[in-house]
């Protein structure tokens, strides 16, 4: 099963991707997570990506496409994968189509998760993450037991630099301009399904499972 999770930053692609991954036993590939780890490890790729990410802009297509070409060839992708945060431009979608056909693979579904913009801003600016184990919290909707401390590993929680309100607004602008055209792109293939991304996590996951069967 090859799936794309599409939607603005903050609609829950990461959360739902993790649930789908567990339920169907296929890896979730998050370009944002890969890039953050490259930045943290100060690799060549990380150095190229850092400035774009800090400003809420997209990392250039050629860098992302090369990175994904390598990732989907890895062994764990044999039975399929879930893409979270890729493709994000029409050029990336076209390159992905080529990668699939070159490898004799076919895309199953594109799940578009829909959440109103004001809710997205609240979700992202209130998000806190654990820099050690990757756990995700929200100051109001999903607070840790002890303020500012990870329930799982006890590390101090942080706010992602790009979850500050000014950067969030920039990311939403970039989404509308560069990524929304993908809705039309995939609508034409009749693989696109829209899911209401509001409500609690389990409820949204149930809607997705119904689509995937
Ligand atoms: P995310 O965690 O998916 O919101 O991604 C965080 C940041 O990583 C984005 O704001 C971009 O700067 C960069 N990024 C992630 N995925 C892509 C992509 N497919 N194309 C370009 N930039 C990306």
mmCIF file with all atom_site columns, C-alpha atoms and ligand atoms in Angstrom:
data_model
loop_
_atom_site.group_PDB
_atom_site.id
_atom_site.type_symbol
_atom_site.label_atom_id
_atom_site.label_alt_id
_atom_site.label_comp_id
_atom_site.label_asym_id
_atom_site.label_entity_id
_atom_site.label_seq_id
_atom_site.pdbx_PDB_ins_code
_atom_site.Cartn_x
_atom_site.Cartn_y
_atom_site.Cartn_z
_atom_site.occupancy
_atom_site.B_iso_or_equiv
_atom_site.pdbx_formal_charge
_atom_site.auth_seq_id
_atom_site.auth_comp_id
_atom_site.auth_asym_id
_atom_site.auth_atom_id
_atom_site.pdbx_PDB_model_num
ATOM   1   C CA  . UNK A 1 1   ? 0.000   0.000  0.000   1.00 0.00 ? 1   UNK A CA  1
ATOM   2   C CA  . UNK A 1 2   ? 1.405   3.372  -1.035  1.00 0.00 ? 2   UNK A CA  1
ATOM   3   C CA  . UNK A 1 3   ? -0.298  6.366  0.523   1.00 0.00 ? 3   UNK A CA  1
ATOM   4   C CA  . UNK A 1 4   ? 0.186   10.102 0.482   1.00 0.00 ? 4   UNK A CA  1
ATOM   5   C CA  . UNK A 1 5   ? -1.068  12.202 3.388   1.00 0.00 ? 5   UNK A CA  1
ATOM   6   C CA  . UNK A 1 6   ? -1.835  15.653 2.081   1.00 0.00 ? 6   UNK A CA  1
ATOM   7   C CA  . UNK A 1 7   ? -2.878  18.753 3.987   1.00 0.00 ? 7   UNK A CA  1
ATOM   8   C CA  . UNK A 1 8   ? -1.577  21.958 5.521   1.00 0.00 ? 8   UNK A CA  1
ATOM   9   C CA  . UNK A 1 9   ? 1.023   21.848 8.270   1.00 0.00 ? 9   UNK A CA  1
ATOM   10  C CA  . UNK A 1 10  ? -0.684  21.021 11.557  1.00 0.00 ? 10  UNK A CA  1
ATOM   11  C CA  . UNK A 1 11  ? -3.664  19.039 10.235  1.00 0.00 ? 11  UNK A CA  1
ATOM   12  C CA  . UNK A 1 12  ? -2.381  15.851 11.871  1.00 0.00 ? 12  UNK A CA  1
ATOM   13  C CA  . UNK A 1 13  ? -0.505  14.095 9.063   1.00 0.00 ? 13  UNK A CA  1
ATOM   14  C CA  . UNK A 1 14  ? 2.225   12.996 11.476  1.00 0.00 ? 14  UNK A CA  1
ATOM   15  C CA  . UNK A 1 15  ? -0.200  11.707 14.104  1.00 0.00 ? 15  UNK A CA  1
ATOM   16  C CA  . UNK A 1 16  ? -2.436  9.872  11.647  1.00 0.00 ? 16  UNK A CA  1
ATOM   17  C CA  . UNK A 1 17  ? 0.558   8.583  9.689   1.00 0.00 ? 17  UNK A CA  1
ATOM   18  C CA  . UNK A 1 18  ? 1.904   6.953  12.857  1.00 0.00 ? 18  UNK A CA  1
ATOM   19  C CA  . UNK A 1 19  ? -1.449  5.249  13.514  1.00 0.00 ? 19  UNK A CA  1
ATOM   20  C CA  . UNK A 1 20  ? -1.750  4.001  9.931   1.00 0.00 ? 20  UNK A CA  1
ATOM   21  C CA  . UNK A 1 21  ? 1.839   2.766  10.077  1.00 0.00 ? 21  UNK A CA  1
ATOM   22  C CA  . UNK A 1 22  ? 1.127   0.723  13.199  1.00 0.00 ? 22  UNK A CA  1
ATOM   23  C CA  . UNK A 1 23  ? -2.185  -0.655 11.934  1.00 0.00 ? 23  UNK A CA  1
ATOM   24  C CA  . UNK A 1 24  ? -0.980  -1.670 8.461   1.00 0.00 ? 24  UNK A CA  1
ATOM   25  C CA  . UNK A 1 25  ? 2.674   -2.445 9.232   1.00 0.00 ? 25  UNK A CA  1
ATOM   26  C CA  . UNK A 1 26  ? 4.227   -0.100 6.687   1.00 0.00 ? 26  UNK A CA  1
ATOM   27  C CA  . UNK A 1 27  ? 6.704   2.716  7.422   1.00 0.00 ? 27  UNK A CA  1
ATOM   28  C CA  . UNK A 1 28  ? 5.744   6.337  7.685   1.00 0.00 ? 28  UNK A CA  1
ATOM   29  C CA  . UNK A 1 29  ? 8.157   8.573  5.825   1.00 0.00 ? 29  UNK A CA  1
ATOM   30  C CA  . UNK A 1 30  ? 8.138   12.146 7.061   1.00 0.00 ? 30  UNK A CA  1
ATOM   31  C CA  . UNK A 1 31  ? 10.338  14.479 5.029   1.00 0.00 ? 31  UNK A CA  1
ATOM   32  C CA  . UNK A 1 32  ? 10.154  17.035 7.866   1.00 0.00 ? 32  UNK A CA  1
ATOM   33  C CA  . UNK A 1 33  ? 11.473  14.461 10.387  1.00 0.00 ? 33  UNK A CA  1
ATOM   34  C CA  . UNK A 1 34  ? 14.256  13.340 8.033   1.00 0.00 ? 34  UNK A CA  1
ATOM   35  C CA  . UNK A 1 35  ? 15.296  16.944 7.439   1.00 0.00 ? 35  UNK A CA  1
ATOM   36  C CA  . UNK A 1 36  ? 15.205  17.848 11.150  1.00 0.00 ? 36  UNK A CA  1
ATOM   37  C CA  . UNK A 1 37  ? 17.448  14.904 11.933  1.00 0.00 ? 37  UNK A CA  1
ATOM   38  C CA  . UNK A 1 38  ? 19.881  15.931 9.145   1.00 0.00 ? 38  UNK A CA  1
ATOM   39  C CA  . UNK A 1 39  ? 19.962  19.482 10.557  1.00 0.00 ? 39  UNK A CA  1
ATOM   40  C CA  . UNK A 1 40  ? 20.586  18.162 14.080  1.00 0.00 ? 40  UNK A CA  1
ATOM   41  C CA  . UNK A 1 41  ? 23.446  15.971 12.842  1.00 0.00 ? 41  UNK A CA  1
ATOM   42  C CA  . UNK A 1 42  ? 24.873  18.866 10.794  1.00 0.00 ? 42  UNK A CA  1
ATOM   43  C CA  . UNK A 1 43  ? 25.142  16.796 7.609   1.00 0.00 ? 43  UNK A CA  1
ATOM   44  C CA  . UNK A 1 44  ? 25.643  18.354 4.159   1.00 0.00 ? 44  UNK A CA  1
ATOM   45  C CA  . UNK A 1 45  ? 21.928  17.921 3.470   1.00 0.00 ? 45  UNK A CA  1
ATOM   46  C CA  . UNK A 1 46  ? 21.072  19.454 6.857   1.00 0.00 ? 46  UNK A CA  1
ATOM   47  C CA  . UNK A 1 47  ? 23.255  22.463 6.138   1.00 0.00 ? 47  UNK A CA  1
ATOM   48  C CA  . UNK A 1 48  ? 21.473  23.010 2.814   1.00 0.00 ? 48  UNK A CA  1
ATOM   49  C CA  . UNK A 1 49  ? 17.999  22.693 4.377   1.00 0.00 ? 49  UNK A CA  1
ATOM   50  C CA  . UNK A 1 50  ? 18.387  24.639 7.626   1.00 0.00 ? 50  UNK A CA  1
ATOM   51  C CA  . UNK A 1 51  ? 17.885  28.231 6.435   1.00 0.00 ? 51  UNK A CA  1
ATOM   52  C CA  . UNK A 1 52  ? 14.765  27.350 4.431   1.00 0.00 ? 52  UNK A CA  1
ATOM   53  C CA  . UNK A 1 53  ? 13.214  25.451 7.318   1.00 0.00 ? 53  UNK A CA  1
ATOM   54  C CA  . UNK A 1 54  ? 13.807  28.222 9.824   1.00 0.00 ? 54  UNK A CA  1
ATOM   55  C CA  . UNK A 1 55  ? 11.962  30.672 7.608   1.00 0.00 ? 55  UNK A CA  1
ATOM   56  C CA  . UNK A 1 56  ? 9.066   28.293 6.908   1.00 0.00 ? 56  UNK A CA  1
ATOM   57  C CA  . UNK A 1 57  ? 10.040  28.059 3.249   1.00 0.00 ? 57  UNK A CA  1
ATOM   58  C CA  . UNK A 1 58  ? 10.327  24.909 1.167   1.00 0.00 ? 58  UNK A CA  1
ATOM   59  C CA  . UNK A 1 59  ? 13.665  23.198 0.726   1.00 0.00 ? 59  UNK A CA  1
ATOM   60  C CA  . UNK A 1 60  ? 14.496  23.145 -3.042  1.00 0.00 ? 60  UNK A CA  1
ATOM   61  C CA  . UNK A 1 61  ? 12.815  20.381 -5.055  1.00 0.00 ? 61  UNK A CA  1
ATOM   62  C CA  . UNK A 1 62  ? 16.051  18.785 -6.325  1.00 0.00 ? 62  UNK A CA  1
ATOM   63  C CA  . UNK A 1 63  ? 17.329  18.260 -2.768  1.00 0.00 ? 63  UNK A CA  1
ATOM   64  C CA  . UNK A 1 64  ? 14.047  16.689 -1.622  1.00 0.00 ? 64  UNK A CA  1
ATOM   65  C CA  . UNK A 1 65  ? 13.610  14.516 -4.713  1.00 0.00 ? 65  UNK A CA  1
ATOM   66  C CA  . UNK A 1 66  ? 17.113  13.049 -4.396  1.00 0.00 ? 66  UNK A CA  1
ATOM   67  C CA  . UNK A 1 67  ? 16.524  12.366 -0.699  1.00 0.00 ? 67  UNK A CA  1
ATOM   68  C CA  . UNK A 1 68  ? 13.218  10.587 -1.373  1.00 0.00 ? 68  UNK A CA  1
ATOM   69  C CA  . UNK A 1 69  ? 14.554  8.581  -4.272  1.00 0.00 ? 69  UNK A CA  1
ATOM   70  C CA  . UNK A 1 70  ? 17.057  7.017  -1.851  1.00 0.00 ? 70  UNK A CA  1
ATOM   71  C CA  . UNK A 1 71  ? 14.535  6.583  0.976   1.00 0.00 ? 71  UNK A CA  1
ATOM   72  C CA  . UNK A 1 72  ? 11.860  4.639  -0.876  1.00 0.00 ? 72  UNK A CA  1
ATOM   73  C CA  . UNK A 1 73  ? 14.447  2.180  -2.198  1.00 0.00 ? 73  UNK A CA  1
ATOM   74  C CA  . UNK A 1 74  ? 15.258  1.025  1.331   1.00 0.00 ? 74  UNK A CA  1
ATOM   75  C CA  . UNK A 1 75  ? 14.259  -2.445 2.387   1.00 0.00 ? 75  UNK A CA  1
ATOM   76  C CA  . UNK A 1 76  ? 11.494  -1.458 4.805   1.00 0.00 ? 76  UNK A CA  1
ATOM   77  C CA  . UNK A 1 77  ? 9.504   0.063  1.915   1.00 0.00 ? 77  UNK A CA  1
ATOM   78  C CA  . UNK A 1 78  ? 9.064   -3.313 0.151   1.00 0.00 ? 78  UNK A CA  1
ATOM   79  C CA  . UNK A 1 79  ? 5.419   -3.669 1.196   1.00 0.00 ? 79  UNK A CA  1
ATOM   80  C CA  . UNK A 1 80  ? 4.522   -0.044 0.840   1.00 0.00 ? 80  UNK A CA  1
ATOM   81  C CA  . UNK A 1 81  ? 4.862   3.232  2.735   1.00 0.00 ? 81  UNK A CA  1
ATOM   82  C CA  . UNK A 1 82  ? 3.023   6.312  3.923   1.00 0.00 ? 82  UNK A CA  1
ATOM   83  C CA  . UNK A 1 83  ? 4.280   9.694  2.828   1.00 0.00 ? 83  UNK A CA  1
ATOM   84  C CA  . UNK A 1 84  ? 3.854   12.553 5.268   1.00 0.00 ? 84  UNK A CA  1
ATOM   85  C CA  . UNK A 1 85  ? 5.020   15.924 3.956   1.00 0.00 ? 85  UNK A CA  1
ATOM   86  C CA  . UNK A 1 86  ? 5.946   14.793 0.445   1.00 0.00 ? 86  UNK A CA  1
ATOM   87  C CA  . UNK A 1 87  ? 5.171   15.670 -2.314  1.00 0.00 ? 87  UNK A CA  1
ATOM   88  C CA  . UNK A 1 88  ? 4.708   19.347 -1.545  1.00 0.00 ? 88  UNK A CA  1
ATOM   89  C CA  . UNK A 1 89  ? 4.973   20.863 -5.034  1.00 0.00 ? 89  UNK A CA  1
ATOM   90  C CA  . UNK A 1 90  ? 3.766   19.814 -8.475  1.00 0.00 ? 90  UNK A CA  1
ATOM   91  C CA  . UNK A 1 91  ? 7.412   19.245 -9.509  1.00 0.00 ? 91  UNK A CA  1
ATOM   92  C CA  . UNK A 1 92  ? 7.846   16.827 -6.583  1.00 0.00 ? 92  UNK A CA  1
ATOM   93  C CA  . UNK A 1 93  ? 4.599   15.033 -7.484  1.00 0.00 ? 93  UNK A CA  1
ATOM   94  C CA  . UNK A 1 94  ? 5.742   14.623 -11.086 1.00 0.00 ? 94  UNK A CA  1
ATOM   95  C CA  . UNK A 1 95  ? 9.129   13.326 -9.936  1.00 0.00 ? 95  UNK A CA  1
ATOM   96  C CA  . UNK A 1 96  ? 7.385   10.914 -7.561  1.00 0.00 ? 96  UNK A CA  1
ATOM   97  C CA  . UNK A 1 97  ? 5.196   9.590  -10.391 1.00 0.00 ? 97  UNK A CA  1
ATOM   98  C CA  . UNK A 1 98  ? 8.370   8.859  -12.342 1.00 0.00 ? 98  UNK A CA  1
ATOM   99  C CA  . UNK A 1 99  ? 9.996   7.131  -9.330  1.00 0.00 ? 99  UNK A CA  1
ATOM   100 C CA  . UNK A 1 100 ? 6.937   4.900  -8.985  1.00 0.00 ? 100 UNK A CA  1
ATOM   101 C CA  . UNK A 1 101 ? 6.687   3.924  -12.622 1.00 0.00 ? 101 UNK A CA  1
ATOM   102 C CA  . UNK A 1 102 ? 10.457  3.321  -12.818 1.00 0.00 ? 102 UNK A CA  1
ATOM   103 C CA  . UNK A 1 103 ? 10.132  0.854  -9.949  1.00 0.00 ? 103 UNK A CA  1
ATOM   104 C CA  . UNK A 1 104 ? 6.881   -0.730 -11.191 1.00 0.00 ? 104 UNK A CA  1
ATOM   105 C CA  . UNK A 1 105 ? 4.890   0.644  -8.245  1.00 0.00 ? 105 UNK A CA  1
ATOM   106 C CA  . UNK A 1 106 ? 1.491   2.278  -8.036  1.00 0.00 ? 106 UNK A CA  1
ATOM   107 C CA  . UNK A 1 107 ? 0.048   4.904  -5.760  1.00 0.00 ? 107 UNK A CA  1
ATOM   108 C CA  . UNK A 1 108 ? -3.073  3.704  -3.921  1.00 0.00 ? 108 UNK A CA  1
ATOM   109 C CA  . UNK A 1 109 ? -4.598  6.767  -2.313  1.00 0.00 ? 109 UNK A CA  1
ATOM   110 C CA  . UNK A 1 110 ? -4.039  10.381 -1.455  1.00 0.00 ? 110 UNK A CA  1
ATOM   111 C CA  . UNK A 1 111 ? -5.731  11.315 1.796   1.00 0.00 ? 111 UNK A CA  1
ATOM   112 C CA  . UNK A 1 112 ? -6.394  15.024 2.092   1.00 0.00 ? 112 UNK A CA  1
ATOM   113 C CA  . UNK A 1 113 ? -6.860  15.981 5.736   1.00 0.00 ? 113 UNK A CA  1
ATOM   114 C CA  . UNK A 1 114 ? -8.951  19.104 6.112   1.00 0.00 ? 114 UNK A CA  1
ATOM   115 C CA  . UNK A 1 115 ? -8.885  21.445 9.139   1.00 0.00 ? 115 UNK A CA  1
ATOM   116 C CA  . UNK A 1 116 ? -9.957  25.127 9.311   1.00 0.00 ? 116 UNK A CA  1
ATOM   117 C CA  . UNK A 1 117 ? -7.061  27.600 9.306   1.00 0.00 ? 117 UNK A CA  1
ATOM   118 C CA  . UNK A 1 118 ? -7.704  29.172 12.734  1.00 0.00 ? 118 UNK A CA  1
ATOM   119 C CA  . UNK A 1 119 ? -7.662  25.720 14.336  1.00 0.00 ? 119 UNK A CA  1
ATOM   120 C CA  . UNK A 1 120 ? -4.383  24.917 12.576  1.00 0.00 ? 120 UNK A CA  1
ATOM   121 C CA  . UNK A 1 121 ? -2.752  28.055 13.995  1.00 0.00 ? 121 UNK A CA  1
ATOM   122 C CA  . UNK A 1 122 ? -3.917  27.158 17.497  1.00 0.00 ? 122 UNK A CA  1
ATOM   123 C CA  . UNK A 1 123 ? -2.696  23.579 17.119  1.00 0.00 ? 123 UNK A CA  1
ATOM   124 C CA  . UNK A 1 124 ? 0.759   24.515 15.846  1.00 0.00 ? 124 UNK A CA  1
ATOM   125 C CA  . UNK A 1 125 ? 1.538   27.425 18.146  1.00 0.00 ? 125 UNK A CA  1
ATOM   126 C CA  . UNK A 1 126 ? 0.514   25.275 21.147  1.00 0.00 ? 126 UNK A CA  1
ATOM   127 C CA  . UNK A 1 127 ? 2.505   22.234 20.040  1.00 0.00 ? 127 UNK A CA  1
ATOM   128 C CA  . UNK A 1 128 ? 5.462   21.150 22.162  1.00 0.00 ? 128 UNK A CA  1
ATOM   129 C CA  . UNK A 1 129 ? 7.815   18.315 21.279  1.00 0.00 ? 129 UNK A CA  1
ATOM   130 C CA  . UNK A 1 130 ? 10.332  16.183 23.073  1.00 0.00 ? 130 UNK A CA  1
ATOM   131 C CA  . UNK A 1 131 ? 13.745  16.697 21.423  1.00 0.00 ? 131 UNK A CA  1
ATOM   132 C CA  . UNK A 1 132 ? 14.890  13.361 22.845  1.00 0.00 ? 132 UNK A CA  1
ATOM   133 C CA  . UNK A 1 133 ? 12.168  10.782 22.019  1.00 0.00 ? 133 UNK A CA  1
ATOM   134 C CA  . UNK A 1 134 ? 9.997   12.709 19.555  1.00 0.00 ? 134 UNK A CA  1
ATOM   135 C CA  . UNK A 1 135 ? 6.765   12.633 21.621  1.00 0.00 ? 135 UNK A CA  1
ATOM   136 C CA  . UNK A 1 136 ? 4.330   15.399 20.668  1.00 0.00 ? 136 UNK A CA  1
ATOM   137 C CA  . UNK A 1 137 ? 2.125   17.368 23.090  1.00 0.00 ? 137 UNK A CA  1
ATOM   138 C CA  . UNK A 1 138 ? -0.206  20.365 23.015  1.00 0.00 ? 138 UNK A CA  1
ATOM   139 C CA  . UNK A 1 139 ? -0.335  22.872 25.860  1.00 0.00 ? 139 UNK A CA  1
ATOM   140 C CA  . UNK A 1 140 ? -4.156  22.723 25.953  1.00 0.00 ? 140 UNK A CA  1
ATOM   141 C CA  . UNK A 1 141 ? -5.386  19.649 24.068  1.00 0.00 ? 141 UNK A CA  1
ATOM   142 C CA  . UNK A 1 142 ? -2.771  17.101 25.082  1.00 0.00 ? 142 UNK A CA  1
ATOM   143 C CA  . UNK A 1 143 ? -0.646  18.494 27.929  1.00 0.00 ? 143 UNK A CA  1
ATOM   144 C CA  . UNK A 1 144 ? 2.099   16.434 29.579  1.00 0.00 ? 144 UNK A CA  1
ATOM   145 C CA  . UNK A 1 145 ? 1.456   15.334 33.163  1.00 0.00 ? 145 UNK A CA  1
ATOM   146 C CA  . UNK A 1 146 ? 4.136   17.717 34.447  1.00 0.00 ? 146 UNK A CA  1
ATOM   147 C CA  . UNK A 1 147 ? 4.270   21.098 32.728  1.00 0.00 ? 147 UNK A CA  1
ATOM   148 C CA  . UNK A 1 148 ? 7.122   21.237 30.167  1.00 0.00 ? 148 UNK A CA  1
ATOM   149 C CA  . UNK A 1 149 ? 8.388   17.698 30.852  1.00 0.00 ? 149 UNK A CA  1
ATOM   150 C CA  . UNK A 1 150 ? 8.053   14.643 28.579  1.00 0.00 ? 150 UNK A CA  1
ATOM   151 C CA  . UNK A 1 151 ? 5.834   11.885 30.071  1.00 0.00 ? 151 UNK A CA  1
ATOM   152 C CA  . UNK A 1 152 ? 7.758   9.206  28.217  1.00 0.00 ? 152 UNK A CA  1
ATOM   153 C CA  . UNK A 1 153 ? 11.395  10.068 28.908  1.00 0.00 ? 153 UNK A CA  1
ATOM   154 C CA  . UNK A 1 154 ? 11.471  13.012 31.326  1.00 0.00 ? 154 UNK A CA  1
ATOM   155 C CA  . UNK A 1 155 ? 13.271  15.405 28.934  1.00 0.00 ? 155 UNK A CA  1
ATOM   156 C CA  . UNK A 1 156 ? 12.470  19.108 28.802  1.00 0.00 ? 156 UNK A CA  1
ATOM   157 C CA  . UNK A 1 157 ? 9.905   19.861 26.067  1.00 0.00 ? 157 UNK A CA  1
ATOM   158 C CA  . UNK A 1 158 ? 10.609  22.489 23.427  1.00 0.00 ? 158 UNK A CA  1
ATOM   159 C CA  . UNK A 1 159 ? 8.694   24.447 20.805  1.00 0.00 ? 159 UNK A CA  1
ATOM   160 C CA  . UNK A 1 160 ? 9.844   23.849 17.242  1.00 0.00 ? 160 UNK A CA  1
ATOM   161 C CA  . UNK A 1 161 ? 11.347  27.095 15.866  1.00 0.00 ? 161 UNK A CA  1
ATOM   162 C CA  . UNK A 1 162 ? 8.939   26.940 12.954  1.00 0.00 ? 162 UNK A CA  1
ATOM   163 C CA  . UNK A 1 163 ? 5.893   26.619 15.259  1.00 0.00 ? 163 UNK A CA  1
ATOM   164 C CA  . UNK A 1 164 ? 6.203   30.283 16.255  1.00 0.00 ? 164 UNK A CA  1
ATOM   165 C CA  . UNK A 1 165 ? 3.158   32.202 15.043  1.00 0.00 ? 165 UNK A CA  1
ATOM   166 C CA  . UNK A 1 166 ? 4.967   34.320 12.404  1.00 0.00 ? 166 UNK A CA  1
ATOM   167 C CA  . UNK A 1 167 ? 6.589   31.232 10.870  1.00 0.00 ? 167 UNK A CA  1
ATOM   168 C CA  . UNK A 1 168 ? 3.322   29.252 11.067  1.00 0.00 ? 168 UNK A CA  1
ATOM   169 C CA  . UNK A 1 169 ? 1.577   31.966 9.026   1.00 0.00 ? 169 UNK A CA  1
ATOM   170 C CA  . UNK A 1 170 ? 4.399   31.848 6.472   1.00 0.00 ? 170 UNK A CA  1
ATOM   171 C CA  . UNK A 1 171 ? 4.142   28.023 6.268   1.00 0.00 ? 171 UNK A CA  1
ATOM   172 C CA  . UNK A 1 172 ? 0.402   28.291 5.638   1.00 0.00 ? 172 UNK A CA  1
ATOM   173 C CA  . UNK A 1 173 ? 1.016   30.815 2.880   1.00 0.00 ? 173 UNK A CA  1
ATOM   174 C CA  . UNK A 1 174 ? 3.590   28.494 1.294   1.00 0.00 ? 174 UNK A CA  1
ATOM   175 C CA  . UNK A 1 175 ? 1.093   25.614 1.581   1.00 0.00 ? 175 UNK A CA  1
ATOM   176 C CA  . UNK A 1 176 ? -1.603  27.564 -0.261  1.00 0.00 ? 176 UNK A CA  1
ATOM   177 C CA  . UNK A 1 177 ? 0.718   28.684 -2.989  1.00 0.00 ? 177 UNK A CA  1
ATOM   178 C CA  . UNK A 1 178 ? 2.858   25.602 -3.609  1.00 0.00 ? 178 UNK A CA  1
ATOM   179 C CA  . UNK A 1 179 ? 1.067   22.567 -2.194  1.00 0.00 ? 179 UNK A CA  1
ATOM   180 C CA  . UNK A 1 180 ? -2.650  23.263 -2.747  1.00 0.00 ? 180 UNK A CA  1
ATOM   181 C CA  . UNK A 1 181 ? -2.236  22.824 -6.521  1.00 0.00 ? 181 UNK A CA  1
ATOM   182 C CA  . UNK A 1 182 ? -1.581  19.149 -5.694  1.00 0.00 ? 182 UNK A CA  1
ATOM   183 C CA  . UNK A 1 183 ? -5.246  18.774 -4.767  1.00 0.00 ? 183 UNK A CA  1
ATOM   184 C CA  . UNK A 1 184 ? -6.147  19.350 -8.416  1.00 0.00 ? 184 UNK A CA  1
ATOM   185 C CA  . UNK A 1 185 ? -3.215  17.235 -9.563  1.00 0.00 ? 185 UNK A CA  1
ATOM   186 C CA  . UNK A 1 186 ? -4.426  14.188 -7.619  1.00 0.00 ? 186 UNK A CA  1
ATOM   187 C CA  . UNK A 1 187 ? -8.135  14.876 -8.103  1.00 0.00 ? 187 UNK A CA  1
ATOM   188 C CA  . UNK A 1 188 ? -7.559  14.142 -11.799 1.00 0.00 ? 188 UNK A CA  1
ATOM   189 C CA  . UNK A 1 189 ? -6.263  10.660 -10.933 1.00 0.00 ? 189 UNK A CA  1
ATOM   190 C CA  . UNK A 1 190 ? -9.410  9.975  -8.830  1.00 0.00 ? 190 UNK A CA  1
ATOM   191 C CA  . UNK A 1 191 ? -7.156  8.754  -6.010  1.00 0.00 ? 191 UNK A CA  1
ATOM   192 C CA  . UNK A 1 192 ? -7.806  11.732 -3.784  1.00 0.00 ? 192 UNK A CA  1
ATOM   193 C CA  . UNK A 1 193 ? -10.112 11.319 -0.798  1.00 0.00 ? 193 UNK A CA  1
ATOM   194 C CA  . UNK A 1 194 ? -10.936 14.166 1.576   1.00 0.00 ? 194 UNK A CA  1
ATOM   195 C CA  . UNK A 1 195 ? -11.190 13.493 5.312   1.00 0.00 ? 195 UNK A CA  1
ATOM   196 C CA  . UNK A 1 196 ? -12.512 15.795 8.018   1.00 0.00 ? 196 UNK A CA  1
ATOM   197 C CA  . UNK A 1 197 ? -9.487  16.370 10.281  1.00 0.00 ? 197 UNK A CA  1
ATOM   198 C CA  . UNK A 1 198 ? -11.383 17.878 13.218  1.00 0.00 ? 198 UNK A CA  1
ATOM   199 C CA  . UNK A 1 199 ? -12.418 15.980 16.337  1.00 0.00 ? 199 UNK A CA  1
ATOM   200 C CA  . UNK A 1 200 ? -10.384 13.589 18.408  1.00 0.00 ? 200 UNK A CA  1
ATOM   201 C CA  . UNK A 1 201 ? -7.486  11.573 17.081  1.00 0.00 ? 201 UNK A CA  1
ATOM   202 C CA  . UNK A 1 202 ? -9.251  8.182  17.234  1.00 0.00 ? 202 UNK A CA  1
ATOM   203 C CA  . UNK A 1 203 ? -12.322 9.570  15.510  1.00 0.00 ? 203 UNK A CA  1
ATOM   204 C CA  . UNK A 1 204 ? -10.243 10.905 12.604  1.00 0.00 ? 204 UNK A CA  1
ATOM   205 C CA  . UNK A 1 205 ? -8.331  7.623  12.398  1.00 0.00 ? 205 UNK A CA  1
ATOM   206 C CA  . UNK A 1 206 ? -11.641 5.716  12.180  1.00 0.00 ? 206 UNK A CA  1
ATOM   207 C CA  . UNK A 1 207 ? -12.611 7.881  9.166   1.00 0.00 ? 207 UNK A CA  1
ATOM   208 C CA  . UNK A 1 208 ? -9.283  7.059  7.504   1.00 0.00 ? 208 UNK A CA  1
ATOM   209 C CA  . UNK A 1 209 ? -9.566  3.317  8.206   1.00 0.00 ? 209 UNK A CA  1
ATOM   210 C CA  . UNK A 1 210 ? -12.996 3.288  6.595   1.00 0.00 ? 210 UNK A CA  1
ATOM   211 C CA  . UNK A 1 211 ? -11.423 4.674  3.425   1.00 0.00 ? 211 UNK A CA  1
ATOM   212 C CA  . UNK A 1 212 ? -8.506  2.246  3.458   1.00 0.00 ? 212 UNK A CA  1
ATOM   213 C CA  . UNK A 1 213 ? -10.634 -0.786 4.244   1.00 0.00 ? 213 UNK A CA  1
HETATM 214 P P1  . LIG B 2 .   ? 6.991   19.524 8.232   1.00 0.00 ? 1   LIG B P1  1
HETATM 215 O O1  . LIG B 2 .   ? 7.462   18.918 9.502   1.00 0.00 ? 1   LIG B O1  1
HETATM 216 O O2  . LIG B 2 .   ? 6.440   18.532 7.266   1.00 0.00 ? 1   LIG B O2  1
HETATM 217 O O3  . LIG B 2 .   ? 6.039   20.682 8.464   1.00 0.00 ? 1   LIG B O3  1
HETATM 218 O O4  . LIG B 2 .   ? 8.288   20.141 7.508   1.00 0.00 ? 1   LIG B O4  1
HETATM 219 C C1  . LIG B 2 .   ? 9.093   21.123 8.147   1.00 0.00 ? 1   LIG B C1  1
HETATM 220 C C2  . LIG B 2 .   ? 9.872   21.900 7.106   1.00 0.00 ? 1   LIG B C2  1
HETATM 221 O O5  . LIG B 2 .   ? 10.715  21.021 6.359   1.00 0.00 ? 1   LIG B O5  1
HETATM 222 C C3  . LIG B 2 .   ? 9.030   22.600 6.045   1.00 0.00 ? 1   LIG B C3  1
HETATM 223 O O6  . LIG B 2 .   ? 8.542   23.860 6.482   1.00 0.00 ? 1   LIG B O6  1
HETATM 224 C C4  . LIG B 2 .   ? 10.036  22.722 4.904   1.00 0.00 ? 1   LIG B C4  1
HETATM 225 O O7  . LIG B 2 .   ? 10.967  23.761 5.153   1.00 0.00 ? 1   LIG B O7  1
HETATM 226 C C5  . LIG B 2 .   ? 10.791  21.404 4.986   1.00 0.00 ? 1   LIG B C5  1
HETATM 227 N N1  . LIG B 2 .   ? 10.144  20.339 4.164   1.00 0.00 ? 1   LIG B N1  1
HETATM 228 C C6  . LIG B 2 .   ? 9.560   19.199 4.601   1.00 0.00 ? 1   LIG B C6  1
HETATM 229 N N2  . LIG B 2 .   ? 9.097   18.459 3.577   1.00 0.00 ? 1   LIG B N2  1
HETATM 230 C C7  . LIG B 2 .   ? 9.392   19.157 2.447   1.00 0.00 ? 1   LIG B C7  1
HETATM 231 C C8  . LIG B 2 .   ? 9.166   18.939 1.063   1.00 0.00 ? 1   LIG B C8  1
HETATM 232 N N3  . LIG B 2 .   ? 8.531   17.838 0.607   1.00 0.00 ? 1   LIG B N3  1
HETATM 233 N N4  . LIG B 2 .   ? 9.602   19.874 0.195   1.00 0.00 ? 1   LIG B N4  1
HETATM 234 C C9  . LIG B 2 .   ? 10.259  20.982 0.610   1.00 0.00 ? 1   LIG B C9  1
HETATM 235 N N5  . LIG B 2 .   ? 10.498  21.262 1.905   1.00 0.00 ? 1   LIG B N5  1
HETATM 236 C C10 . LIG B 2 .   ? 10.075  20.360 2.825   1.00 0.00 ? 1   LIG B C10 1
#
